[in-house]
CSV table of C-alpha atoms in Angstrom, one decimal:
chain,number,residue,atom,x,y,z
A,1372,UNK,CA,150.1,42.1,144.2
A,1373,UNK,CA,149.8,45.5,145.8
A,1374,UNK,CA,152.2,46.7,142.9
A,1375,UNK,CA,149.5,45.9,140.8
A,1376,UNK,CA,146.7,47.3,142.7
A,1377,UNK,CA,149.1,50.8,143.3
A,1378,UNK,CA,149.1,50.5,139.3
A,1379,UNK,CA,145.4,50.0,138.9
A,1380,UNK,CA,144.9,53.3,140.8
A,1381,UNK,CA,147.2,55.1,139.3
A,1382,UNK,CA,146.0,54.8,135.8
A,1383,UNK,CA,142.8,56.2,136.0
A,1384,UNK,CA,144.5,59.6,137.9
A,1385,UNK,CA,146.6,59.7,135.4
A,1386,UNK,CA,143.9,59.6,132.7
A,1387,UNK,CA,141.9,62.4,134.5
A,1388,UNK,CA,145.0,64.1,135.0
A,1389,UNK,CA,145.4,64.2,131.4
A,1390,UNK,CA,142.0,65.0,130.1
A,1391,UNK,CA,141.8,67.9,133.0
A,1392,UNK,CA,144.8,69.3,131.7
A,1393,UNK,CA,143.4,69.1,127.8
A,1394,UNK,CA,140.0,70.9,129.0
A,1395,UNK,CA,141.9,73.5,130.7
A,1396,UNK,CA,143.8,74.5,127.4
A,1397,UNK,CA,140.7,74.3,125.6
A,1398,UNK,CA,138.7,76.4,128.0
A,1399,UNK,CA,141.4,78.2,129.9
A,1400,UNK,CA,142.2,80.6,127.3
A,1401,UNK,CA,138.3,82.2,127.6
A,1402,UNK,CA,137.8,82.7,131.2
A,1403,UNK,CA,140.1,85.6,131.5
A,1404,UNK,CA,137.8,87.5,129.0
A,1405,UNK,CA,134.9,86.6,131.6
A,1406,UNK,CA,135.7,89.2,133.8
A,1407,UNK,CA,136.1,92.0,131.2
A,1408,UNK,CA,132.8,90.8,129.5
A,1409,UNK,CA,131.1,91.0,132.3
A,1410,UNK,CA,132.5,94.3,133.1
A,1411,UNK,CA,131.9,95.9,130.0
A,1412,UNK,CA,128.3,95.0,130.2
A,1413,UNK,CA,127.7,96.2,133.8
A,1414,UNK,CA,129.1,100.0,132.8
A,1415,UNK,CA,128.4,100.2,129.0
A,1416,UNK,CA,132.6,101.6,128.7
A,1417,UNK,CA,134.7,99.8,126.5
A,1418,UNK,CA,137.1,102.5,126.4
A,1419,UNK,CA,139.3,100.2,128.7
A,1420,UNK,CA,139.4,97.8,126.7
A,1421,UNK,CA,141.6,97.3,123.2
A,1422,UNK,CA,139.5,95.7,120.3
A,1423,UNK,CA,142.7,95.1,119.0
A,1424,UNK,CA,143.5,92.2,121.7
A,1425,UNK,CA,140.1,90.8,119.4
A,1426,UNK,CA,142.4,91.1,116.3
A,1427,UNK,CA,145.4,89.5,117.5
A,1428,UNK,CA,144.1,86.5,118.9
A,1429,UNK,CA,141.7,85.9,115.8
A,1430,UNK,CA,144.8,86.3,113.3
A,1431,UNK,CA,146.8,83.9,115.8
A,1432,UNK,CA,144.2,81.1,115.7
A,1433,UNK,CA,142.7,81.5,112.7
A,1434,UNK,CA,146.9,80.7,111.3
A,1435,UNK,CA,147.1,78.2,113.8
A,1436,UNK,CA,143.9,76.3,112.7
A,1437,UNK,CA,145.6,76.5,109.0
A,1438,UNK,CA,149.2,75.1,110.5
A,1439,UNK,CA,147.2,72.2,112.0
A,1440,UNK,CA,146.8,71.3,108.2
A,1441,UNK,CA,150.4,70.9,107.5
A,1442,UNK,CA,151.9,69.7,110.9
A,1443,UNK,CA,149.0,67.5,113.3
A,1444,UNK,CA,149.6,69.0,116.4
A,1445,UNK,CA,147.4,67.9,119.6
A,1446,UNK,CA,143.8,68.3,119.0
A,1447,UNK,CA,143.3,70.6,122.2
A,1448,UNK,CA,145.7,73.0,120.9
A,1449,UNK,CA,143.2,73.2,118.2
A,1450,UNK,CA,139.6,73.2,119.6
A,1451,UNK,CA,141.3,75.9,122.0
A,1452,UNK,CA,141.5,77.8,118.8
A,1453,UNK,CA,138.0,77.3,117.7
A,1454,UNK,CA,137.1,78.4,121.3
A,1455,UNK,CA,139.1,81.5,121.5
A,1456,UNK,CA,137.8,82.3,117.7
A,1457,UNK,CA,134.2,82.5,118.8
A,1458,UNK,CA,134.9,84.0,122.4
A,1459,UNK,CA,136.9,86.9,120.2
A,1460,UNK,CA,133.8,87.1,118.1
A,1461,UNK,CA,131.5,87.6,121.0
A,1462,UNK,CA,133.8,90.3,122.6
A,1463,UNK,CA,133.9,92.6,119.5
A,1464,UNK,CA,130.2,92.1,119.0
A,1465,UNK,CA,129.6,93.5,122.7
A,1466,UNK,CA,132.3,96.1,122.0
A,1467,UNK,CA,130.6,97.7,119.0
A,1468,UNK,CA,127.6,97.9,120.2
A,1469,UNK,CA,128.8,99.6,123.2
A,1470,UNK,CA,130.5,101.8,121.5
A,1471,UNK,CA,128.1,102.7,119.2
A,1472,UNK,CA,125.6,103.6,121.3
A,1473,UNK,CA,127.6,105.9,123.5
A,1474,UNK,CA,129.1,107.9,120.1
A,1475,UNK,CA,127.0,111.3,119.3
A,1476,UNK,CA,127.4,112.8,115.7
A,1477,UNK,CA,130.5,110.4,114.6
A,1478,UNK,CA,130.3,109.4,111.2
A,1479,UNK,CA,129.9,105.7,110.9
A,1480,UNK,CA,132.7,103.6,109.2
A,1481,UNK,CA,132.5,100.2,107.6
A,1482,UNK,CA,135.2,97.9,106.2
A,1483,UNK,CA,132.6,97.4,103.0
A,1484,UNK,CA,131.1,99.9,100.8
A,1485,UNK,CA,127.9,101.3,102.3
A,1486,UNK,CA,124.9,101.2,100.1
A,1487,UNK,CA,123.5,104.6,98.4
A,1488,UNK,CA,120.6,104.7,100.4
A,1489,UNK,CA,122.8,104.3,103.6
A,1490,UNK,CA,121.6,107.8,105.2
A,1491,UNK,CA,124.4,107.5,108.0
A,1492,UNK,CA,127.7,107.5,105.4
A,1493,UNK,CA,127.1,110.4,102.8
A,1494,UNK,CA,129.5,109.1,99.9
A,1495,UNK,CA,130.8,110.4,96.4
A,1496,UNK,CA,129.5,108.7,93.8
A,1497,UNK,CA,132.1,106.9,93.4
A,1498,UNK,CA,133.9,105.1,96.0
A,1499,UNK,CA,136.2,101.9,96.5
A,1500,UNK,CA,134.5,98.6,97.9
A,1501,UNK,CA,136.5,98.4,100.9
A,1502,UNK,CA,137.4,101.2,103.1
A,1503,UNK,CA,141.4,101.1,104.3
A,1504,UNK,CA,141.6,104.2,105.7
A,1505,UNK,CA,144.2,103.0,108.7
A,1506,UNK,CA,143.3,105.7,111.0
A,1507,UNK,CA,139.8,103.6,111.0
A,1508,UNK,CA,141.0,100.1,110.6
A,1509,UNK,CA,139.4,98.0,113.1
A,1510,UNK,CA,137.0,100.5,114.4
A,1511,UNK,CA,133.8,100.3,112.5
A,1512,UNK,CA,130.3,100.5,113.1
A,1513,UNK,CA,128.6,97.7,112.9
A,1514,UNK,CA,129.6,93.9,114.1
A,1515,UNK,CA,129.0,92.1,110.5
A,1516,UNK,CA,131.9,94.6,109.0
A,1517,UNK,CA,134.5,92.6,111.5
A,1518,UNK,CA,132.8,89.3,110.3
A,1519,UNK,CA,133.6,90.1,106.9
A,1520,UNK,CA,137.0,91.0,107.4
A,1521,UNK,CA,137.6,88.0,109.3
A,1522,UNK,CA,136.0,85.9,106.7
A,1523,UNK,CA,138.3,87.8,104.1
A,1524,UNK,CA,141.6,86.9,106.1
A,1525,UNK,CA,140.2,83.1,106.6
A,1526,UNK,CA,139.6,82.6,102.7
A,1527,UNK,CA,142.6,84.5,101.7
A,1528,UNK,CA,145.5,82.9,104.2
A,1529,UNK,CA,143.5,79.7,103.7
A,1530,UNK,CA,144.0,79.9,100.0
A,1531,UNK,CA,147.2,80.7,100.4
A,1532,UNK,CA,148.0,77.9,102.7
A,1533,UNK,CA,146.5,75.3,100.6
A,1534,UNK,CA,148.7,76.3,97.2
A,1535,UNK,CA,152.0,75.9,99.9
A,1536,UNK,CA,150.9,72.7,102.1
A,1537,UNK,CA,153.6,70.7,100.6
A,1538,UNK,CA,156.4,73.1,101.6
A,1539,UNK,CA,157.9,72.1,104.9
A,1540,UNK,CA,159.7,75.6,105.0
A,1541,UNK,CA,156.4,77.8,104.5
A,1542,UNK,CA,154.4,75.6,107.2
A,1543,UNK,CA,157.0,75.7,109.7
A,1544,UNK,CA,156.8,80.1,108.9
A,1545,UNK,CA,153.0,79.7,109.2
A,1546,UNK,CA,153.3,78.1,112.7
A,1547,UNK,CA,156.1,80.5,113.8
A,1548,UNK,CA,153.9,83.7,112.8
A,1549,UNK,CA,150.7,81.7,114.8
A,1550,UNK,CA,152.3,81.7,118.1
A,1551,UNK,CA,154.3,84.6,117.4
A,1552,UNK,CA,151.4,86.9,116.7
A,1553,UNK,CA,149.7,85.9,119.9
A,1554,UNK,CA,152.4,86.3,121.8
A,1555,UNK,CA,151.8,90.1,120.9
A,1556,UNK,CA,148.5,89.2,122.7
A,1557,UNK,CA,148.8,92.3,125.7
A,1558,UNK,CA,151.3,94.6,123.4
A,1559,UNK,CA,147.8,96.5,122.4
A,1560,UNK,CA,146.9,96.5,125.7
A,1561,UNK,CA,150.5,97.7,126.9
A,1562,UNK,CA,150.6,100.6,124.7
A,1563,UNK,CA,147.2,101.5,125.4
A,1564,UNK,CA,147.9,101.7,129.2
A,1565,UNK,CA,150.9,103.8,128.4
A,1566,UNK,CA,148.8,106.4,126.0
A,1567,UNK,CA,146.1,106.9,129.1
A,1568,UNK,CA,149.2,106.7,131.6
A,1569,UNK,CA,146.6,104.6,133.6
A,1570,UNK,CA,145.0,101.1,133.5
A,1571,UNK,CA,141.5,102.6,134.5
A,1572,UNK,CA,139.1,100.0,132.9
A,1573,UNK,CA,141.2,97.5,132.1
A,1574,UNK,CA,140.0,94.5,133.9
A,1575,UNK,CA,143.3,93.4,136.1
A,1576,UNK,CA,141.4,90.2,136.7
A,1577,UNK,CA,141.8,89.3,133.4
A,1578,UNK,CA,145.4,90.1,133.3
A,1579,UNK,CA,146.1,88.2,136.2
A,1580,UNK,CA,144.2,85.1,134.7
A,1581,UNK,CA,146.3,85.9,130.9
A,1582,UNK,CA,149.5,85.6,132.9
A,1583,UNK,CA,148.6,82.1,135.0
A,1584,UNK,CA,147.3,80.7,132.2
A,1585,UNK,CA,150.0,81.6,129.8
A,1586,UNK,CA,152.4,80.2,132.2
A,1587,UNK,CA,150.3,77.3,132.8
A,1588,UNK,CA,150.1,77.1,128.6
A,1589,UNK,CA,153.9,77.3,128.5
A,1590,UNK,CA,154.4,74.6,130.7
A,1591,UNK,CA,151.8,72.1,129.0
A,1592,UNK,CA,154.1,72.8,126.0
A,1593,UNK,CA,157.2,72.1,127.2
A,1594,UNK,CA,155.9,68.7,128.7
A,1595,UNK,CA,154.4,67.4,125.8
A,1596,UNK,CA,156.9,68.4,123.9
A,1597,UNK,CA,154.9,70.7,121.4
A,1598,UNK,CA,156.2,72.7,118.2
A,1599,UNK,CA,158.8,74.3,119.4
A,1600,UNK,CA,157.8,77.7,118.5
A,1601,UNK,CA,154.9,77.3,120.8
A,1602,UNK,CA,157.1,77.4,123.5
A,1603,UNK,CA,159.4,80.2,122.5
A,1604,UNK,CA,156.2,82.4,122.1
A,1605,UNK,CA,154.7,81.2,125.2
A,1606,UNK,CA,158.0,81.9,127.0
A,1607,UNK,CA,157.6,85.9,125.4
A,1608,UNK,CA,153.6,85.8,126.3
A,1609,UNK,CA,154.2,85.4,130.0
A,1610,UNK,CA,156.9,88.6,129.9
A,1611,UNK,CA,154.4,90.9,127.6
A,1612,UNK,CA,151.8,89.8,131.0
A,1613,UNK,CA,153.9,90.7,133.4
A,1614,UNK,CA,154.9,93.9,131.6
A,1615,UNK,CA,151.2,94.9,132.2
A,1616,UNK,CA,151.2,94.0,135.8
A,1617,UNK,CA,154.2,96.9,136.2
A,1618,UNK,CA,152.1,99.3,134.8
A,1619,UNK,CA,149.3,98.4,137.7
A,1620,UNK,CA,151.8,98.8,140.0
A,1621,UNK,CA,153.4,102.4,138.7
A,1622,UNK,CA,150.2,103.5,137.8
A,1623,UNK,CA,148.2,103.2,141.0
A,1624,UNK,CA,151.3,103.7,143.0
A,1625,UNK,CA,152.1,106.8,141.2
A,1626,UNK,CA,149.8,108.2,139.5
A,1627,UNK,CA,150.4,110.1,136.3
A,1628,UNK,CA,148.8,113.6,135.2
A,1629,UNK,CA,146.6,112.3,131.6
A,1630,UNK,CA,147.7,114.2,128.5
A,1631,UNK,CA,144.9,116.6,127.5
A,1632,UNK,CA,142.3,115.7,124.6
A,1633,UNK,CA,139.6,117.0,122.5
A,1634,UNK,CA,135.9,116.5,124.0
A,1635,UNK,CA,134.9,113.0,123.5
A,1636,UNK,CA,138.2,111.4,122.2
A,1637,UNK,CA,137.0,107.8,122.6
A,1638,UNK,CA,134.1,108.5,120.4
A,1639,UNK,CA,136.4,109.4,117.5
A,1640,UNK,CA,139.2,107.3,118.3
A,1641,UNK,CA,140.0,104.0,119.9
A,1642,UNK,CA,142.3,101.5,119.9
């Protein structure tokens, strides 16, 4: 009888034990980018900050949403995705406009065409409809170019995916280069921190919160015994984290003389 009744308890904890844990991998994933939001926002600087974290994590989820289709894997590994897709979204938009607006006489770049009557981008006549130039990939002027190239990436990987759905060896790549690719999450961030020899503006909040919930995502892998190339690149995630947590240490502790630059580098080039 109190077997039963020890039993009877123990269900229901075990229930909210489970659904607490699914919310936190949906949600968990955001709230390190709180800090850093909020952050940018107060100062109006996103020089701290690498857009290119934006583009890793949308590639990495935007592939994992598109694995999903050709292995079911738990559905909070997905809404996480749809989550961290928007959150991404958010950030760049913030980003831009920040950066924008503190940029004096910079010619504005755009990953389509500009119109003729565009009086900001004075073009040739004749001009390719999107512009690759790499030294300007992933910096442009306005928020909708990003949503476009996003949109671009979706419909052609999706495309892609759905002409290769049936091959067991091409979704298994898909999922490895997912996980992989956001386990790359802080590499932009690294090498940024080791161009500036500092981590002035970086939010360490956020880094702190990437590397407990990374471990924390690691763990909820292992347990429910998730693709295993979730938990190799989780396994790599938690290092790249820790990586950046040295450089707050050496770089505080001893600080480094900056390299020189031209007036107003940020405004001409970012990461």
């Amino acid at each position: 009888m109190e077997a039963a009744g020890v039993e009877w308890l123990l269900v229901p904890v075990q229930q909210l034990a489970s659904w607490g844990a699914a919310g936190a991998m949906v949600f968990g994933g955001v709230v390190p980018y709180i800090p850093q939001y909020r952050h940018i926002r107060r100062t109006q600087n996103a020089e701290g900050f690498s857009a290119y974290v934006c583009l890793v994590l949308l590639v990495a989820n935007i592939l994992r949403i598109l694995f999903w289709f050709g292995r079911r894997f738990e559905s909070p590994l997905l809404w996480q995705s749809i989550i961290m897709i928007i959150t991404m979204l958010l950030m760049l938009k913030l980003c831009t406009e920040v950066r924008v607006s503190n940029e004096l006489n910079v010619k504005r770049r755009s990953f389509a065409a500009a119109d003729s009557k565009d009086e900001e981008i004075k073009a040739p006549p004749k001009r390719s409809y999107l512009d690759f130039d790499l030294n300007y990939f992933w910096h442009w002027s306005k928020f909708t170019d990003y949503v476009q190239c996003v949109l671009t990436f979706t419909g052609v990987s999706g495309y892609i995916t759905y002409l290769w759905l049936d091959s067991s060896l091409f979704v298994e790549t898909l999922g490895f280069l997912a996980v992989f690719t956001e386990a790359m999450l802080g590499v932009p961030q690294l090498y940024r921190n080791y161009q500036n020899r500092s981590t002035e503006g970086m939010s360490v909040k956020m880094v702190l919160m990437w590397t407990s919930g990374d471990t924390f995502k690691t763990v909820y892998f292992i347990l429910n015994q998730a693709p295993f190339q979730f938990s190799i690149c989780g396994l790599l995630q938690v290092f790249v984290d820790m990586a950046i947590l040295l450089q707050v240490y050496l770089y505080s502790s001893y600080p480094q003389k900056p390299a020189s630059h031209p007036a107003h580098p940020a405004s001409t080039k970012a990461l």
